[in-house]
Amino acid sequence: QVQLVESGGGLVQAGGSLRLSCVASGDTISGRNMGWFRQAPGKEREFVATISPGSGNNWYDDSVKGRFTISRDNAKNTVYLLMSFLLPEDTAVYYCAAGGSGRTSSYYTTEGRYRYWGRGTQVTVSS
């Protein structure tokens, strides 16, 4: 059983940056693909980014490519999402998720590929 806790959300102006953290406990996540998803008010939860166990095969949604960077520190059992050049449309609750392994990162772009989820952290971008 893996427990995930996100932090780092907040209110930021458009063009600013935030770094989200996701700390895992209960088991190591070093062998798992990890992902970030987000859900804006009135919308379905959507994929943001995923990172492979060795960090060498990452995948981003087109809406964040070039602005967001996913990374991980397996020694700390932690995954990060650095968000830069934030836009008002990035406003959402951001969720961390733990998936499996043995597939390319493009496999982990849908919710059903993930077994464990955090409760989310709110990110609000003002214009």
mmCIF file with all atom_site columns, C-alpha atoms in Angstrom:
data_model
loop_
_atom_site.group_PDB
_atom_site.id
_atom_site.type_symbol
_atom_site.label_atom_id
_atom_site.label_alt_id
_atom_site.label_comp_id
_atom_site.label_asym_id
_atom_site.label_entity_id
_atom_site.label_seq_id
_atom_site.pdbx_PDB_ins_code
_atom_site.Cartn_x
_atom_site.Cartn_y
_atom_site.Cartn_z
_atom_site.occupancy
_atom_site.B_iso_or_equiv
_atom_site.pdbx_formal_charge
_atom_site.auth_seq_id
_atom_site.auth_comp_id
_atom_site.auth_asym_id
_atom_site.auth_atom_id
_atom_site.pdbx_PDB_model_num
ATOM 1   C CA . GLN A 1 1   ? 0.000   0.000  0.000   1.00 0.00 ? 1   GLN A CA 1
ATOM 2   C CA . VAL A 1 2   ? 1.364   3.365  -1.041  1.00 0.00 ? 2   VAL A CA 1
ATOM 3   C CA . GLN A 1 3   ? 0.225   6.628  0.493   1.00 0.00 ? 3   GLN A CA 1
ATOM 4   C CA . LEU A 1 4   ? 0.848   9.837  -1.452  1.00 0.00 ? 4   LEU A CA 1
ATOM 5   C CA . VAL A 1 5   ? 0.772   13.371 -0.091  1.00 0.00 ? 5   VAL A CA 1
ATOM 6   C CA . GLU A 1 6   ? 1.050   16.391 -2.344  1.00 0.00 ? 6   GLU A CA 1
ATOM 7   C CA . SER A 1 7   ? 2.209   19.845 -1.294  1.00 0.00 ? 7   SER A CA 1
ATOM 8   C CA . GLY A 1 8   ? 3.443   23.080 -2.796  1.00 0.00 ? 8   GLY A CA 1
ATOM 9   C CA . GLY A 1 9   ? 0.241   24.422 -4.263  1.00 0.00 ? 9   GLY A CA 1
ATOM 10  C CA . GLY A 1 10  ? -0.922  27.976 -3.790  1.00 0.00 ? 10  GLY A CA 1
ATOM 11  C CA . LEU A 1 11  ? -1.840  31.232 -5.452  1.00 0.00 ? 11  LEU A CA 1
ATOM 12  C CA . VAL A 1 12  ? 0.509   32.617 -8.090  1.00 0.00 ? 12  VAL A CA 1
ATOM 13  C CA . GLN A 1 13  ? 0.315   35.273 -10.774 1.00 0.00 ? 13  GLN A CA 1
ATOM 14  C CA . ALA A 1 14  ? 0.309   34.370 -14.424 1.00 0.00 ? 14  ALA A CA 1
ATOM 15  C CA . GLY A 1 15  ? 3.859   33.901 -15.656 1.00 0.00 ? 15  GLY A CA 1
ATOM 16  C CA . GLY A 1 16  ? 5.031   32.718 -12.264 1.00 0.00 ? 16  GLY A CA 1
ATOM 17  C CA . SER A 1 17  ? 6.299   29.352 -11.092 1.00 0.00 ? 17  SER A CA 1
ATOM 18  C CA . LEU A 1 18  ? 5.468   26.741 -8.486  1.00 0.00 ? 18  LEU A CA 1
ATOM 19  C CA . ARG A 1 19  ? 7.041   23.433 -7.552  1.00 0.00 ? 19  ARG A CA 1
ATOM 20  C CA . LEU A 1 20  ? 4.757   20.672 -6.377  1.00 0.00 ? 20  LEU A CA 1
ATOM 21  C CA . SER A 1 21  ? 6.037   17.781 -4.302  1.00 0.00 ? 21  SER A CA 1
ATOM 22  C CA . CYS A 1 22  ? 4.579   14.334 -3.786  1.00 0.00 ? 22  CYS A CA 1
ATOM 23  C CA . VAL A 1 23  ? 5.952   12.316 -0.892  1.00 0.00 ? 23  VAL A CA 1
ATOM 24  C CA . ALA A 1 24  ? 5.242   8.597  -0.823  1.00 0.00 ? 24  ALA A CA 1
ATOM 25  C CA . SER A 1 25  ? 5.108   6.350  2.218   1.00 0.00 ? 25  SER A CA 1
ATOM 26  C CA . GLY A 1 26  ? 4.188   2.766  2.948   1.00 0.00 ? 26  GLY A CA 1
ATOM 27  C CA . ASP A 1 27  ? 6.375   1.350  0.195   1.00 0.00 ? 27  ASP A CA 1
ATOM 28  C CA . THR A 1 28  ? 9.086   2.438  -2.198  1.00 0.00 ? 28  THR A CA 1
ATOM 29  C CA . ILE A 1 29  ? 8.042   4.056  -5.470  1.00 0.00 ? 29  ILE A CA 1
ATOM 30  C CA . SER A 1 30  ? 11.440  3.638  -7.093  1.00 0.00 ? 30  SER A CA 1
ATOM 31  C CA . GLY A 1 31  ? 10.206  0.954  -9.482  1.00 0.00 ? 31  GLY A CA 1
ATOM 32  C CA . ARG A 1 32  ? 6.953   2.652  -10.398 1.00 0.00 ? 32  ARG A CA 1
ATOM 33  C CA . ASN A 1 33  ? 5.934   5.068  -13.091 1.00 0.00 ? 33  ASN A CA 1
ATOM 34  C CA . MET A 1 34  ? 4.629   8.169  -11.345 1.00 0.00 ? 34  MET A CA 1
ATOM 35  C CA . GLY A 1 35  ? 2.235   10.732 -12.724 1.00 0.00 ? 35  GLY A CA 1
ATOM 36  C CA . TRP A 1 36  ? 0.632   14.088 -12.168 1.00 0.00 ? 36  TRP A CA 1
ATOM 37  C CA . PHE A 1 37  ? -2.965  14.803 -13.100 1.00 0.00 ? 37  PHE A CA 1
ATOM 38  C CA . ARG A 1 38  ? -5.156  17.855 -12.585 1.00 0.00 ? 38  ARG A CA 1
ATOM 39  C CA . GLN A 1 39  ? -8.829  18.681 -12.319 1.00 0.00 ? 39  GLN A CA 1
ATOM 40  C CA . ALA A 1 40  ? -10.214 22.126 -12.979 1.00 0.00 ? 40  ALA A CA 1
ATOM 41  C CA . PRO A 1 41  ? -13.639 23.184 -11.653 1.00 0.00 ? 41  PRO A CA 1
ATOM 42  C CA . GLY A 1 42  ? -16.415 21.614 -13.696 1.00 0.00 ? 42  GLY A CA 1
ATOM 43  C CA . LYS A 1 43  ? -14.017 19.506 -15.730 1.00 0.00 ? 43  LYS A CA 1
ATOM 44  C CA . GLU A 1 44  ? -12.817 15.928 -15.685 1.00 0.00 ? 44  GLU A CA 1
ATOM 45  C CA . ARG A 1 45  ? -9.435  15.024 -14.282 1.00 0.00 ? 45  ARG A CA 1
ATOM 46  C CA . GLU A 1 46  ? -6.767  15.133 -16.984 1.00 0.00 ? 46  GLU A CA 1
ATOM 47  C CA . PHE A 1 47  ? -3.242  13.872 -17.486 1.00 0.00 ? 47  PHE A CA 1
ATOM 48  C CA . VAL A 1 48  ? -0.352  16.307 -17.000 1.00 0.00 ? 48  VAL A CA 1
ATOM 49  C CA . ALA A 1 49  ? 2.922   14.367 -16.910 1.00 0.00 ? 49  ALA A CA 1
ATOM 50  C CA . THR A 1 50  ? 4.468   11.005 -16.122 1.00 0.00 ? 50  THR A CA 1
ATOM 51  C CA . ILE A 1 51  ? 7.986   9.869  -15.252 1.00 0.00 ? 51  ILE A CA 1
ATOM 52  C CA . SER A 1 52  ? 9.576   6.458  -15.625 1.00 0.00 ? 52  SER A CA 1
ATOM 53  C CA . PRO A 1 53  ? 11.345  4.736  -12.715 1.00 0.00 ? 53  PRO A CA 1
ATOM 54  C CA . GLY A 1 54  ? 14.767  5.746  -13.988 1.00 0.00 ? 54  GLY A CA 1
ATOM 55  C CA . SER A 1 55  ? 13.653  9.234  -15.103 1.00 0.00 ? 55  SER A CA 1
ATOM 56  C CA . GLY A 1 56  ? 14.791  8.563  -18.649 1.00 0.00 ? 56  GLY A CA 1
ATOM 57  C CA . ASN A 1 57  ? 11.398  8.270  -20.322 1.00 0.00 ? 57  ASN A CA 1
ATOM 58  C CA . ASN A 1 58  ? 8.968   11.047 -19.446 1.00 0.00 ? 58  ASN A CA 1
ATOM 59  C CA . TRP A 1 59  ? 5.789   12.144 -21.116 1.00 0.00 ? 59  TRP A CA 1
ATOM 60  C CA . TYR A 1 60  ? 3.829   15.408 -21.037 1.00 0.00 ? 60  TYR A CA 1
ATOM 61  C CA . ASP A 1 61  ? 0.468   16.600 -22.179 1.00 0.00 ? 61  ASP A CA 1
ATOM 62  C CA . ASP A 1 62  ? 0.835   19.058 -25.042 1.00 0.00 ? 62  ASP A CA 1
ATOM 63  C CA . SER A 1 63  ? -0.746  21.821 -22.959 1.00 0.00 ? 63  SER A CA 1
ATOM 64  C CA . VAL A 1 64  ? 2.181   21.819 -20.513 1.00 0.00 ? 64  VAL A CA 1
ATOM 65  C CA . LYS A 1 65  ? 5.067   20.682 -22.693 1.00 0.00 ? 65  LYS A CA 1
ATOM 66  C CA . GLY A 1 66  ? 7.956   23.127 -22.464 1.00 0.00 ? 66  GLY A CA 1
ATOM 67  C CA . ARG A 1 67  ? 6.543   24.761 -19.318 1.00 0.00 ? 67  ARG A CA 1
ATOM 68  C CA . PHE A 1 68  ? 6.327   21.908 -16.799 1.00 0.00 ? 68  PHE A CA 1
ATOM 69  C CA . THR A 1 69  ? 9.062   19.501 -15.745 1.00 0.00 ? 69  THR A CA 1
ATOM 70  C CA . ILE A 1 70  ? 8.489   16.276 -13.851 1.00 0.00 ? 70  ILE A CA 1
ATOM 71  C CA . SER A 1 71  ? 11.320  14.812 -11.815 1.00 0.00 ? 71  SER A CA 1
ATOM 72  C CA . ARG A 1 72  ? 11.891  12.351 -9.004  1.00 0.00 ? 72  ARG A CA 1
ATOM 73  C CA . ASP A 1 73  ? 14.250  11.581 -6.149  1.00 0.00 ? 73  ASP A CA 1
ATOM 74  C CA . ASN A 1 74  ? 13.955  7.885  -5.453  1.00 0.00 ? 74  ASN A CA 1
ATOM 75  C CA . ALA A 1 75  ? 16.141  8.156  -2.368  1.00 0.00 ? 75  ALA A CA 1
ATOM 76  C CA . LYS A 1 76  ? 13.546  10.507 -0.893  1.00 0.00 ? 76  LYS A CA 1
ATOM 77  C CA . ASN A 1 77  ? 10.576  8.582  -2.314  1.00 0.00 ? 77  ASN A CA 1
ATOM 78  C CA . THR A 1 78  ? 9.427   11.873 -3.793  1.00 0.00 ? 78  THR A CA 1
ATOM 79  C CA . VAL A 1 79  ? 8.202   13.140 -7.142  1.00 0.00 ? 79  VAL A CA 1
ATOM 80  C CA . TYR A 1 80  ? 8.171   16.781 -8.204  1.00 0.00 ? 80  TYR A CA 1
ATOM 81  C CA . LEU A 1 81  ? 6.390   18.915 -10.745 1.00 0.00 ? 81  LEU A CA 1
ATOM 82  C CA . LEU A 1 82  ? 8.068   22.211 -11.574 1.00 0.00 ? 82  LEU A CA 1
ATOM 83  C CA . MET A 1 83  ? 5.537   24.477 -13.219 1.00 0.00 ? 83  MET A CA 1
ATOM 84  C CA . SER A 1 84  ? 6.797   27.593 -15.014 1.00 0.00 ? 84  SER A CA 1
ATOM 85  C CA . PHE A 1 85  ? 5.165   30.270 -17.157 1.00 0.00 ? 85  PHE A CA 1
ATOM 86  C CA . LEU A 1 86  ? 1.894   29.474 -15.463 1.00 0.00 ? 86  LEU A CA 1
ATOM 87  C CA . LEU A 1 87  ? -1.361  30.441 -17.143 1.00 0.00 ? 87  LEU A CA 1
ATOM 88  C CA . PRO A 1 88  ? -4.803  31.028 -15.622 1.00 0.00 ? 88  PRO A CA 1
ATOM 89  C CA . GLU A 1 89  ? -5.976  27.870 -17.379 1.00 0.00 ? 89  GLU A CA 1
ATOM 90  C CA . ASP A 1 90  ? -3.497  25.885 -15.271 1.00 0.00 ? 90  ASP A CA 1
ATOM 91  C CA . THR A 1 91  ? -5.734  26.536 -12.262 1.00 0.00 ? 91  THR A CA 1
ATOM 92  C CA . ALA A 1 92  ? -6.785  23.163 -10.876 1.00 0.00 ? 92  ALA A CA 1
ATOM 93  C CA . VAL A 1 93  ? -6.352  20.650 -8.118  1.00 0.00 ? 93  VAL A CA 1
ATOM 94  C CA . TYR A 1 94  ? -3.188  18.697 -8.898  1.00 0.00 ? 94  TYR A CA 1
ATOM 95  C CA . TYR A 1 95  ? -2.990  15.019 -8.018  1.00 0.00 ? 95  TYR A CA 1
ATOM 96  C CA . CYS A 1 96  ? -0.022  12.695 -7.733  1.00 0.00 ? 96  CYS A CA 1
ATOM 97  C CA . ALA A 1 97  ? -0.464  9.049  -8.710  1.00 0.00 ? 97  ALA A CA 1
ATOM 98  C CA . ALA A 1 98  ? 1.585   5.846  -8.557  1.00 0.00 ? 98  ALA A CA 1
ATOM 99  C CA . GLY A 1 99  ? 1.386   3.344  -11.362 1.00 0.00 ? 99  GLY A CA 1
ATOM 100 C CA . GLY A 1 100 ? 3.189   0.194  -12.346 1.00 0.00 ? 100 GLY A CA 1
ATOM 101 C CA . SER A 1 101 ? 6.299   -0.523 -14.353 1.00 0.00 ? 101 SER A CA 1
ATOM 102 C CA . GLY A 1 102 ? 7.492   -2.326 -17.432 1.00 0.00 ? 102 GLY A CA 1
ATOM 103 C CA . ARG A 1 103 ? 5.816   -0.127 -20.029 1.00 0.00 ? 103 ARG A CA 1
ATOM 104 C CA . THR A 1 104 ? 6.813   2.974  -21.921 1.00 0.00 ? 104 THR A CA 1
ATOM 105 C CA . SER A 1 105 ? 5.707   6.240  -20.366 1.00 0.00 ? 105 SER A CA 1
ATOM 106 C CA . SER A 1 106 ? 3.104   6.836  -23.068 1.00 0.00 ? 106 SER A CA 1
ATOM 107 C CA . TYR A 1 107 ? 1.196   3.937  -21.508 1.00 0.00 ? 107 TYR A CA 1
ATOM 108 C CA . TYR A 1 108 ? 0.764   5.920  -18.301 1.00 0.00 ? 108 TYR A CA 1
ATOM 109 C CA . THR A 1 109 ? -1.230  8.827  -19.674 1.00 0.00 ? 109 THR A CA 1
ATOM 110 C CA . THR A 1 110 ? -4.639  7.668  -18.446 1.00 0.00 ? 110 THR A CA 1
ATOM 111 C CA . GLU A 1 111 ? -6.066  7.395  -14.939 1.00 0.00 ? 111 GLU A CA 1
ATOM 112 C CA . GLY A 1 112 ? -6.721  3.692  -15.171 1.00 0.00 ? 112 GLY A CA 1
ATOM 113 C CA . ARG A 1 113 ? -2.989  2.956  -15.309 1.00 0.00 ? 113 ARG A CA 1
ATOM 114 C CA . TYR A 1 114 ? -2.530  4.216  -11.759 1.00 0.00 ? 114 TYR A CA 1
ATOM 115 C CA . ARG A 1 115 ? -3.324  2.341  -8.578  1.00 0.00 ? 115 ARG A CA 1
ATOM 116 C CA . TYR A 1 116 ? -2.593  4.874  -5.845  1.00 0.00 ? 116 TYR A CA 1
ATOM 117 C CA . TRP A 1 117 ? -3.627  8.511  -5.628  1.00 0.00 ? 117 TRP A CA 1
ATOM 118 C CA . GLY A 1 118 ? -2.992  11.464 -3.373  1.00 0.00 ? 118 GLY A CA 1
ATOM 119 C CA . ARG A 1 119 ? -5.692  13.869 -2.218  1.00 0.00 ? 119 ARG A CA 1
ATOM 120 C CA . GLY A 1 120 ? -4.441  16.757 -4.300  1.00 0.00 ? 120 GLY A CA 1
ATOM 121 C CA . THR A 1 121 ? -3.114  20.272 -3.860  1.00 0.00 ? 121 THR A CA 1
ATOM 122 C CA . GLN A 1 122 ? -4.803  23.412 -5.160  1.00 0.00 ? 122 GLN A CA 1
ATOM 123 C CA . VAL A 1 123 ? -3.023  25.608 -7.685  1.00 0.00 ? 123 VAL A CA 1
ATOM 124 C CA . THR A 1 124 ? -4.606  28.937 -8.542  1.00 0.00 ? 124 THR A CA 1
ATOM 125 C CA . VAL A 1 125 ? -3.142  31.198 -11.222 1.00 0.00 ? 125 VAL A CA 1
ATOM 126 C CA . SER A 1 126 ? -4.411  34.760 -11.304 1.00 0.00 ? 126 SER A CA 1
ATOM 127 C CA . SER A 1 127 ? -4.402  36.859 -14.451 1.00 0.00 ? 127 SER A CA 1
#
